[in-house]
GROMACS .gro file of C-alpha atoms in nm:
model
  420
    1UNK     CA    1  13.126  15.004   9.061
    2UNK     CA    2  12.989  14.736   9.296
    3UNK     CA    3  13.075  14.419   9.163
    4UNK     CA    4  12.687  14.189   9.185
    5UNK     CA    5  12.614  13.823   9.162
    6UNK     CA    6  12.582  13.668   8.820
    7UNK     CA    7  12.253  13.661   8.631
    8UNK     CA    8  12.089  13.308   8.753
    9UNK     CA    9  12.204  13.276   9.102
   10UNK     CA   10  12.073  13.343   9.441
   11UNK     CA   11  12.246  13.463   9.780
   12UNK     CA   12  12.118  13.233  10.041
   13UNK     CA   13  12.069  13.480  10.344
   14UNK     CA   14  11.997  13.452  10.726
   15UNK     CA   15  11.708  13.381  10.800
   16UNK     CA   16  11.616  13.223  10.489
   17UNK     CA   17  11.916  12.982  10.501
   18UNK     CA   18  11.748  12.865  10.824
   19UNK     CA   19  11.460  12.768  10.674
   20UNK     CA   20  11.690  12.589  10.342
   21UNK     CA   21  11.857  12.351  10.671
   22UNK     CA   22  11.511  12.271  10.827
   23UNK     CA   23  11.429  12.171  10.468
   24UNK     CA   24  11.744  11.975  10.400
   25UNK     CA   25  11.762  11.823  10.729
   26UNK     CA   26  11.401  11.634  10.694
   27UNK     CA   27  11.543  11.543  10.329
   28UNK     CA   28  11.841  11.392  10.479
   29UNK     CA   29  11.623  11.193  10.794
   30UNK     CA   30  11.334  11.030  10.502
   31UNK     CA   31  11.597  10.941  10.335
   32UNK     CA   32  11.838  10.735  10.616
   33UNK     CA   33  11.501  10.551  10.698
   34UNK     CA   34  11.439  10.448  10.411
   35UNK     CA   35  11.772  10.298  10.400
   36UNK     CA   36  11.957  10.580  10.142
   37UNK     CA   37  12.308  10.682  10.204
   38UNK     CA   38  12.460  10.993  10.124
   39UNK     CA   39  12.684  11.041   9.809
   40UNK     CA   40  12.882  11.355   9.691
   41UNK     CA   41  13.022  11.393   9.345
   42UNK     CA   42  13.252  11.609   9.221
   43UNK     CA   43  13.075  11.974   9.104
   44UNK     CA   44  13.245  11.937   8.733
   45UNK     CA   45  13.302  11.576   8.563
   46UNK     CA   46  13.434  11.519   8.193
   47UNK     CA   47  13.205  11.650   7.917
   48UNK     CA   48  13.180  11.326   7.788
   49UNK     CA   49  12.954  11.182   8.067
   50UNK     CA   50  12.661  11.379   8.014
   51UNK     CA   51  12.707  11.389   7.636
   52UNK     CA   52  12.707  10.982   7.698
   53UNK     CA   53  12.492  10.969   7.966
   54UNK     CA   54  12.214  11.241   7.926
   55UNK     CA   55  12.238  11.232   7.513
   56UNK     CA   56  12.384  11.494   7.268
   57UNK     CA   57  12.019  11.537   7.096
   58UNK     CA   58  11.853  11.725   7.513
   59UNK     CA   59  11.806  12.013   7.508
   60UNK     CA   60  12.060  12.014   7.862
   61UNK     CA   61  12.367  11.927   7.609
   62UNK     CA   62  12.267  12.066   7.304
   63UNK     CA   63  12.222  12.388   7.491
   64UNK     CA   64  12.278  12.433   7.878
   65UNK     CA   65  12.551  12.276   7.981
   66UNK     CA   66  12.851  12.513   8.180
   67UNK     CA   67  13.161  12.366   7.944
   68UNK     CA   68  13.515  12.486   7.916
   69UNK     CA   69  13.859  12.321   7.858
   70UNK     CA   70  14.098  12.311   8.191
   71UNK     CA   71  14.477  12.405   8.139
   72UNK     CA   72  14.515  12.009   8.075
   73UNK     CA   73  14.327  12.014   7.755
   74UNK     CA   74  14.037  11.803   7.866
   75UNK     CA   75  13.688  11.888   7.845
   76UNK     CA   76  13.498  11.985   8.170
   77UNK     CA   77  13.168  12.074   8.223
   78UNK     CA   78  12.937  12.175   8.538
   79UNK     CA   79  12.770  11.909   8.684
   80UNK     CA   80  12.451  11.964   8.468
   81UNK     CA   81  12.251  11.624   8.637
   82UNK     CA   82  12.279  11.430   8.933
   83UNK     CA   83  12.201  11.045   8.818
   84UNK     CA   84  12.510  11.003   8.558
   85UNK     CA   85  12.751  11.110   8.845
   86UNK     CA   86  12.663  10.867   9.053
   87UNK     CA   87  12.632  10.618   8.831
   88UNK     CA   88  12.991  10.674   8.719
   89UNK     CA   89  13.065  10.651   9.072
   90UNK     CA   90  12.897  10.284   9.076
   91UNK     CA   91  13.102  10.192   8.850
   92UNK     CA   92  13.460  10.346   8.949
   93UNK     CA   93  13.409  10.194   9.272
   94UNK     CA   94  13.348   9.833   9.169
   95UNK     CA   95  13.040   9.889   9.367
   96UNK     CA   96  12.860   9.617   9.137
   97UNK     CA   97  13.062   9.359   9.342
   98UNK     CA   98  12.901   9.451   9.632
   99UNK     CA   99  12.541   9.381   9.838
  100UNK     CA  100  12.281   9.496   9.595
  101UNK     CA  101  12.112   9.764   9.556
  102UNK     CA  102  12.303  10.037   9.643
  103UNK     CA  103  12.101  10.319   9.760
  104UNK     CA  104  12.198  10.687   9.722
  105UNK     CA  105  12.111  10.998   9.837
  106UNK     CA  106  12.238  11.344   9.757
  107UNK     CA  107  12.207  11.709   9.829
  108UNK     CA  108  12.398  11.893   9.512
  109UNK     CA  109  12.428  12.230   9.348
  110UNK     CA  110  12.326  12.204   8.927
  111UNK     CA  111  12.421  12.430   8.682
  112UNK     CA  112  12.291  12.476   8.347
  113UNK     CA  113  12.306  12.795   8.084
  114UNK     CA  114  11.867  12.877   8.084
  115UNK     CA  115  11.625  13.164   8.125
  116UNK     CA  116  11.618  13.218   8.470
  117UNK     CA  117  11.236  13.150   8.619
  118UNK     CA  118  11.083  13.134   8.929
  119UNK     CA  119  11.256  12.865   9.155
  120UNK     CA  120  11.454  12.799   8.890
  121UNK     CA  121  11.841  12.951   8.890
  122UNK     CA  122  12.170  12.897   8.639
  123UNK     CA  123  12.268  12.744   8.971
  124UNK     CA  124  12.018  12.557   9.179
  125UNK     CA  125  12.029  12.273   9.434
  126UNK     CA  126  11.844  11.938   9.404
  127UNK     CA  127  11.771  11.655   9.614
  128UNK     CA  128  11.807  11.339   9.460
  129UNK     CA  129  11.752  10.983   9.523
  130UNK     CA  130  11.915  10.685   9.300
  131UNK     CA  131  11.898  10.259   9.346
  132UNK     CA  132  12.106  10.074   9.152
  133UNK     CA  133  12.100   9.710   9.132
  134UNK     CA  134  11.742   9.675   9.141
  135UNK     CA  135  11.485   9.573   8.819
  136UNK     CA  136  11.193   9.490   9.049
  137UNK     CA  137  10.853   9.733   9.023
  138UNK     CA  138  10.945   9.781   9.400
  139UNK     CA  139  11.241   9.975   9.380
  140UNK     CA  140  11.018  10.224   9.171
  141UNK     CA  141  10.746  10.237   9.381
  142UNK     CA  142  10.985  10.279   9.723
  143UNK     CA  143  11.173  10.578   9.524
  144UNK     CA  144  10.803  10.737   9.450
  145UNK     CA  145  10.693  10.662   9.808
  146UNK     CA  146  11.002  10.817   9.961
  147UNK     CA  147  10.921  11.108   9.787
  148UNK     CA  148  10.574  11.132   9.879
  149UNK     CA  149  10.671  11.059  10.228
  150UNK     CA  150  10.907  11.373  10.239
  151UNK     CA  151  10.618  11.586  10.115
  152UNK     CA  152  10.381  11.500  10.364
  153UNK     CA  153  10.663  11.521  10.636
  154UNK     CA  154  10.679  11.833  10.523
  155UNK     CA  155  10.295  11.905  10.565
  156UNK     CA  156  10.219  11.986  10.171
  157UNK     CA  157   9.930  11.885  10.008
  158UNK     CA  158   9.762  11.965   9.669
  159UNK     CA  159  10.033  11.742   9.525
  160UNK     CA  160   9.941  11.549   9.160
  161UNK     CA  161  10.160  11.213   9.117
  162UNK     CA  162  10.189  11.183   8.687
  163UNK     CA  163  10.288  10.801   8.632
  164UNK     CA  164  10.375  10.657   8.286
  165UNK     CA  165  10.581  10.359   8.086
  166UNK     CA  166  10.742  10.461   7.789
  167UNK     CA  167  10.887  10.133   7.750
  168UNK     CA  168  11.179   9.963   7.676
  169UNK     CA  169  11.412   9.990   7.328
  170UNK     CA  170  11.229   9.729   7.150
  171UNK     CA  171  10.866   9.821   7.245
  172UNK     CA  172  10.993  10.228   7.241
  173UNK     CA  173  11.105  10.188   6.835
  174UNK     CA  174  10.817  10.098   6.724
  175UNK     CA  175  10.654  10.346   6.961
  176UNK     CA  176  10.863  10.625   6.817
  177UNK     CA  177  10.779  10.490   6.412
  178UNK     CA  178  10.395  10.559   6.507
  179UNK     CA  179  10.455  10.886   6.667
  180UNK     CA  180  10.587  11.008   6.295
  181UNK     CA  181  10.359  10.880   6.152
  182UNK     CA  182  10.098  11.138   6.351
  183UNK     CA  183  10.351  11.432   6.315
  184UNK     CA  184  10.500  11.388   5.970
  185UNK     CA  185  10.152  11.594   5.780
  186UNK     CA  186  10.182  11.824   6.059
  187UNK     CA  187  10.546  11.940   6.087
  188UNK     CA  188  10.466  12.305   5.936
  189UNK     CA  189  10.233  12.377   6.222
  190UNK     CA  190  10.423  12.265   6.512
  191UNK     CA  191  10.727  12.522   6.657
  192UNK     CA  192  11.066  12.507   6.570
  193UNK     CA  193  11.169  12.260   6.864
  194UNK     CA  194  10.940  12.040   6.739
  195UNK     CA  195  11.029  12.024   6.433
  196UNK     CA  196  11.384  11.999   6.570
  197UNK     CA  197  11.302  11.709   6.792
  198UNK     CA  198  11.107  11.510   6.531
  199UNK     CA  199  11.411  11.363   6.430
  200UNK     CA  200  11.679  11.370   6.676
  201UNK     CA  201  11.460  11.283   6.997
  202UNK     CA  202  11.106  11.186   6.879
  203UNK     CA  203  10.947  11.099   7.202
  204UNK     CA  204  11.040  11.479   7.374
  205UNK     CA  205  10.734  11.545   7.099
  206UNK     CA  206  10.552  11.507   7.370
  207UNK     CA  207  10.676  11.742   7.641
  208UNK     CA  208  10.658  12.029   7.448
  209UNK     CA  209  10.453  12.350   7.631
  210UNK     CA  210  10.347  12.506   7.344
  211UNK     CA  211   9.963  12.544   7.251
  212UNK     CA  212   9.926  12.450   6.902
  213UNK     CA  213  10.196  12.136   6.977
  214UNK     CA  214   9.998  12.055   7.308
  215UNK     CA  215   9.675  12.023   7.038
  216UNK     CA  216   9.821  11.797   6.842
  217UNK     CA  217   9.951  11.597   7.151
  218UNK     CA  218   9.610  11.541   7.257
  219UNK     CA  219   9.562  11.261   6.954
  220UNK     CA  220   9.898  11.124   6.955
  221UNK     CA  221   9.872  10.774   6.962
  222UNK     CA  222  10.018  10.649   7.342
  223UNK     CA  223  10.272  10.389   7.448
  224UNK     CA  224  10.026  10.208   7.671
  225UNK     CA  225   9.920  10.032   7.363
  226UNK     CA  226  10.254   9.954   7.272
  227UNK     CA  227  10.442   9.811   7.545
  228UNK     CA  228  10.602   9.463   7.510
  229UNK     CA  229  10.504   9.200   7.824
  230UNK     CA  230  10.784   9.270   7.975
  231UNK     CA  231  10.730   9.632   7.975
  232UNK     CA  232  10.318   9.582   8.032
  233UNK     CA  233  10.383   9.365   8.327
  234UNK     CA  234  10.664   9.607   8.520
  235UNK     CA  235  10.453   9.913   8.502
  236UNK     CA  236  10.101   9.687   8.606
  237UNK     CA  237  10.394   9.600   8.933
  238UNK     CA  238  10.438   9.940   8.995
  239UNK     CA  239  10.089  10.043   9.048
  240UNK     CA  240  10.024   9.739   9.244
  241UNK     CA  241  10.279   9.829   9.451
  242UNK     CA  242  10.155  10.252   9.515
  243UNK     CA  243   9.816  10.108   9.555
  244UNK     CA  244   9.950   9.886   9.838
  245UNK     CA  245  10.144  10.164   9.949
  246UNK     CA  246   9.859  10.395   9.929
  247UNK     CA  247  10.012  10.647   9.676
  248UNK     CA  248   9.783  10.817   9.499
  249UNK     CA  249   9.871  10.842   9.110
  250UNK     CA  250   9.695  10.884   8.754
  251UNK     CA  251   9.862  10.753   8.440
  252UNK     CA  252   9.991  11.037   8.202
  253UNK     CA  253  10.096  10.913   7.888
  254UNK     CA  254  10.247  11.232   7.844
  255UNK     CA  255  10.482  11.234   8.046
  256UNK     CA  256  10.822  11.115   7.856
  257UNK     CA  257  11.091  11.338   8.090
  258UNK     CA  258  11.369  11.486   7.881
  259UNK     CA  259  11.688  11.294   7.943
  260UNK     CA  260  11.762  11.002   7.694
  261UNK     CA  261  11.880  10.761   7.942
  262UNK     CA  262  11.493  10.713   8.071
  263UNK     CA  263  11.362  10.331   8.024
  264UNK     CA  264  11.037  10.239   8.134
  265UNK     CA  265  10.863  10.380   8.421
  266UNK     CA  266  10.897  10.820   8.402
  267UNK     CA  267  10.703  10.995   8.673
  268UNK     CA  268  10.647  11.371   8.784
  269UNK     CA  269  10.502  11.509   9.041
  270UNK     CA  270  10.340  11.840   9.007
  271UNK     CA  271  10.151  12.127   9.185
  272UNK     CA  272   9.911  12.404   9.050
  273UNK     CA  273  10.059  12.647   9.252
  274UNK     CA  274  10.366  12.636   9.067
  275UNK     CA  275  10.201  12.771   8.751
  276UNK     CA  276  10.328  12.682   8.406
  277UNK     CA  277  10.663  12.552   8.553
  278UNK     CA  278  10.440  12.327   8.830
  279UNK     CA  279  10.691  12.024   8.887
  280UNK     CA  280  10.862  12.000   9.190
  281UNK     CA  281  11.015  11.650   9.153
  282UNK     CA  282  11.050  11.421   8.851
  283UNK     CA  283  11.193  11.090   8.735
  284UNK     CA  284  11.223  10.717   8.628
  285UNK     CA  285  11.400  10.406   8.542
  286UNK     CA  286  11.720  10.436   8.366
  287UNK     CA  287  11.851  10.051   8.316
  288UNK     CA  288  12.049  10.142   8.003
  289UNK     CA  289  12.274  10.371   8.166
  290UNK     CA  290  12.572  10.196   8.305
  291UNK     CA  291  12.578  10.002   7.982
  292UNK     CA  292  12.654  10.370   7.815
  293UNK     CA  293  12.905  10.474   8.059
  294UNK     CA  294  13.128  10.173   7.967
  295UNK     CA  295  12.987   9.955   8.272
  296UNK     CA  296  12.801   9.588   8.289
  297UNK     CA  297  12.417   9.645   8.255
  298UNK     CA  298  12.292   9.795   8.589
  299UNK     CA  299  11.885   9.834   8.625
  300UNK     CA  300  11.898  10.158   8.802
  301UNK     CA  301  11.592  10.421   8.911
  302UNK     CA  302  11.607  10.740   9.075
  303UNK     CA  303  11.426  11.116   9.142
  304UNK     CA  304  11.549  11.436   9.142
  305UNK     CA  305  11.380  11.764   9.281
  306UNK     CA  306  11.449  12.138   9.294
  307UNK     CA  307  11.508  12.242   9.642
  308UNK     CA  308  11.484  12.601   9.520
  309UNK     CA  309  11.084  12.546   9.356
  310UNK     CA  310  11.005  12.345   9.676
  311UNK     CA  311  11.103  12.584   9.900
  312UNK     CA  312  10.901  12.833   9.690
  313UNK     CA  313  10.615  12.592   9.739
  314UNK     CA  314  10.618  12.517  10.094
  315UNK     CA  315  10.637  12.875  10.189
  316UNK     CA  316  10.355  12.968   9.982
  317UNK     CA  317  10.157  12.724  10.179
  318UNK     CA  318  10.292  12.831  10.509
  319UNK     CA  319  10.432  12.448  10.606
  320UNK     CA  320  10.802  12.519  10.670
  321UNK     CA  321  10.959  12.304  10.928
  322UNK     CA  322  11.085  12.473  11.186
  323UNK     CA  323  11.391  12.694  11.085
  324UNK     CA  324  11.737  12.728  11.280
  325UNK     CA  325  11.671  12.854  11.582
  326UNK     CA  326  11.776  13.214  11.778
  327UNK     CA  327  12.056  13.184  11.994
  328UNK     CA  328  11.946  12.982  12.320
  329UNK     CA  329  12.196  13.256  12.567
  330UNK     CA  330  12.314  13.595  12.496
  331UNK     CA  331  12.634  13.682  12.718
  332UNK     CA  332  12.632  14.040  12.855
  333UNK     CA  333  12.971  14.185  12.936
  334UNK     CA  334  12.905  14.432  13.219
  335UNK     CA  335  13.176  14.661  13.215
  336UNK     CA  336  13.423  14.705  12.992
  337UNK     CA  337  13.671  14.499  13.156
  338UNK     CA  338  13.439  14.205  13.120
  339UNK     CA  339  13.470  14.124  12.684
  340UNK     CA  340  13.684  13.863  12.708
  341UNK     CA  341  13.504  13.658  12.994
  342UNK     CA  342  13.215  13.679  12.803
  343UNK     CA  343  13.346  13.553  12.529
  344UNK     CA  344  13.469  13.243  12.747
  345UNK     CA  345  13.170  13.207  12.896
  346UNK     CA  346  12.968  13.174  12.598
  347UNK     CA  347  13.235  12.927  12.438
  348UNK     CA  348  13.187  12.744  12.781
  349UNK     CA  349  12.801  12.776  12.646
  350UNK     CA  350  12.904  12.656  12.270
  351UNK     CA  351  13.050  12.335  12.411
  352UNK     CA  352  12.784  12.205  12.621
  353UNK     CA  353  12.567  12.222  12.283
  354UNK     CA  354  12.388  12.563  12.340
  355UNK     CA  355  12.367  12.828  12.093
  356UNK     CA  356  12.545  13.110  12.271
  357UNK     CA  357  12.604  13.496  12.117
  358UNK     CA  358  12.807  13.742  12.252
  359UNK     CA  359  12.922  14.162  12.217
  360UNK     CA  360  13.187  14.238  11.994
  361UNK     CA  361  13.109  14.615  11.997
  362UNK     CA  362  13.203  14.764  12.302
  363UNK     CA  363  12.858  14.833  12.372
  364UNK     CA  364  12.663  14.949  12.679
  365UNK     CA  365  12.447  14.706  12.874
  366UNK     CA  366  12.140  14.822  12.763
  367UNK     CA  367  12.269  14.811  12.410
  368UNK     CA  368  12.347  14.454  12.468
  369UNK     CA  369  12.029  14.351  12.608
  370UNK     CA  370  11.852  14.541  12.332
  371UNK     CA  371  12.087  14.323  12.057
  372UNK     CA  372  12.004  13.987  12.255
  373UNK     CA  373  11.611  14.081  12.245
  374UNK     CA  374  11.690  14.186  11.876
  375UNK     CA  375  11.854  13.791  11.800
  376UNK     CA  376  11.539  13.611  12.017
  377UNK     CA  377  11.732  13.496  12.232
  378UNK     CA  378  11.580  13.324  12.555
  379UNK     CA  379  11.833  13.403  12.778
  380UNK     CA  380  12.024  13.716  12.867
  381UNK     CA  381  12.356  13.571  13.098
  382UNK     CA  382  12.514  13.863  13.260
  383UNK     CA  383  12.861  13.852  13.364
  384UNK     CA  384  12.978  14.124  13.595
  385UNK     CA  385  13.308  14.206  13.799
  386UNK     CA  386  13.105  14.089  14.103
  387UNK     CA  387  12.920  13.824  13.922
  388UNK     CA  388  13.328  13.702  13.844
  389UNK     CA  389  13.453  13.733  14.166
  390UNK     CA  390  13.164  13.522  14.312
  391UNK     CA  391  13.164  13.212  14.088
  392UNK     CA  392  12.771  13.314  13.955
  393UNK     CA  393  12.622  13.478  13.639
  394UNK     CA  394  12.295  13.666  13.688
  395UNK     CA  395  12.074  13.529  13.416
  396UNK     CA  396  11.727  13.719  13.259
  397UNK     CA  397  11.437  13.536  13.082
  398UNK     CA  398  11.393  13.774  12.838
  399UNK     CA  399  11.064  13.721  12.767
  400UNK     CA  400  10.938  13.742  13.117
  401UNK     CA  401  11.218  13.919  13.257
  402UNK     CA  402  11.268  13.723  13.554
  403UNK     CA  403  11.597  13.693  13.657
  404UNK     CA  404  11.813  13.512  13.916
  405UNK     CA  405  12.172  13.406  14.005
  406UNK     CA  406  12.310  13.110  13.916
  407UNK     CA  407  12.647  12.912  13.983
  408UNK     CA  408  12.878  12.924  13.676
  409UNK     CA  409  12.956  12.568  13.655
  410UNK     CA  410  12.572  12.505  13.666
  411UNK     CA  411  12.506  12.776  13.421
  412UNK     CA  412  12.444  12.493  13.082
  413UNK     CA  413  12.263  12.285  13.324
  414UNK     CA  414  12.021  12.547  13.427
  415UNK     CA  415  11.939  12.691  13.084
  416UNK     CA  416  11.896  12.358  12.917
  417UNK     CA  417  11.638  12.236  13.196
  418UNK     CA  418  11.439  12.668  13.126
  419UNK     CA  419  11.396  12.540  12.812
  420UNK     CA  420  11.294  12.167  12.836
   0.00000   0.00000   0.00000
């Protein structure tokens, strides 16, 4: 029997993966000029920093999270989130006692135990983006513009920025009393999450997708009329601040995210085309965090976004970047005799940074010229006992088929100048 993936994860295939590197590559470019550096966590940590970090009462620990005990007896789970990784890593690293903020970025593989949906996988990737060190409305808005700035790299538009406060602990209690208070004569009608989260994590009330709960949403009273000054005047900041930037965003005050950590500003961004599951990136301010890993307290915001739905996205609206490329220079071996110089001669290739392909068949020349159209290649560099003997390679423009001799040693040279 033929032994398949596992339900919840996806083969990454040629040419698709070339299309995934064009997409991480402009990730990886926004986010060195905006001043990010890249950071790579371990793929499992200790249970205990998500059930810290993230909360026991989301639904990611309560239900999702990849968790088993190693031969050591300690717990390990999956990484299940990007931000409480790298904030332990702040703090292991006596970053703190270094030039603030400290900027990451990351490119990371997440795993968590759900229903496998479109762009959506057991095991996805996200890109993520986290400042720590930083309280100012600015650092919010510059991790919101960097990831409007990657989507219009990218050429997407149709985009909906969702912006909302949901305060800090002393505004957010008395936030979550009146939000009970609206529930409480209701708690037969709403679903069984609901009623579930009523208690345990009161403000999640408001992310829930179902219809008769998304009724009852619609009067819920909203933190905007709750937030302390402090609170008030951060999130008034961060819309100064996308207005200067020329963001474009409408206030949501639905939009609560689903990890307990989140103080403050919460944002997602969101497409139509996505259907029911339409956001492509999400997140907020999370200045309580360090404080719950053990650490000194750390204002810290980030984003993170699903480079599985975005790349479902972008195709749909034909705006890839452009993916790897075909092979610049196929070498033909003409004659049998001739394998293993072509293999040298496209290593020779390799080195002076050309993408260079070669036959590892045995097969004729016209079978090798039909594999080299087959690749896209631009060049076909044939490499005979005659072409050997007099220093030269006869090379074809395959998509012309002009063709001429050139010297060996000028062979890179030559190609490199063909294609500008």
């Amino acid at each position: 029997m033929l032994t398949t993936r596992p339900r919840g994860t996806a083969d990454i295939l040629p040419p698709a993966s070339g299309r995934w590197n064009a997409v991480v590559r402009e990730f990886r470019a926004v986010a060195h000029a905006f001043g990010y550096g890249e950071i790579r966590t371990p793929v499992f940590e200790h249970t205990e920093l998500f059930e810290r970090g993230v909360g026991d009462a989301t639904d990611i620990v309560d239900k999702e999270m990849y968790t088993f005990t190693d031969r050591g007896g300690r717990r390990i789970s999956l990484r299940a989130e990007g931000t409480a990784p790298c904030v332990r890593a702040y703090l292991e690293h006596g970053l703190a006692s270094g030039p603030q903020p400290v900027k990451f970025s990351y490119v990371a593989p997440i795993f968590r135990y759900e229903r496998p949906q479109a762009g959506r996988y057991r095991q996805h990737h996200q890109f993520g983006i986290e400042v720590l060190g930083a309280a100012a409305p600015s650092a919010d808005a510059e991790v919101i513009a960097l990831a409007w700035e990657f989507f219009t790299r990218l050429g997407l538009t149709g985009l909906e920025l969702n912006l909302n406060s949901i305060g800090c602990p002393t505004c957010r209690s008395a936030y979550r009393a009146r939000l009970k208070e609206h529930y409480r004569p209701h708690l037969a009608a709403v679903c069984a999450d609901c009623r579930a989260r009523f208690e345990r994590n009161t403000l999640r009330l408001l992310d829930c997708k179902q219809a008769d709960c998304q009724a009852l949403m619609g009067s819920a009273p909203r933190m905007g009329e709750l937030l302390c000054g402090e609170c008030g005047v951060h999130f008034e900041g961060l819309q100064d601040c996308l207005r200067a930037l020329g963001v474009p965003y409408v206030v949501n005050p639905t939009i609560v995210r689903g990890l307990d950590y989140y103080t403050k500003t919460v944002f997602e961004v969101m497409h139509r085309a996505l259907g029911s599951q339409n956001v492509v990136c999400g997140g907020g301010r999370y200045d309580g965090l360090a404080e719950i890993l053990g650490g000194a307290p750390t204002p810290g915001v980030g984003f993170g976004m699903g480079v599985e739905r975005l790349l479902q996205l972008v195709d749909g609206a034909g705006c890839l970047p452009a993916a790897d490329g075909p092979p610049a220079v196929y070498v033909v071996a003409a004659g049998q005799s001739m394998g293993a110089e072509a293999l040298a001669l496209a290593m020779e290739l390799r080195r002076e940074g050309l993408a260079a392909d070669c036959d590892h068949l045995g097969r004729s020349v016209k079978a090798q010229m039909k594999q080299a159209d087959r690749l896209g290649a631009a060049f076909a560099a044939m490499l005979g006992e005659d072409e050997l003997r007099g220093g030269v390679v006869t090379v074809r423009k395959l998509a012309g088929g002009e063709q001429e001799t050139v010297p060996r040693e000028g062979l890179a040279r030559f190609i490199k100048e063909r294609l500008g």
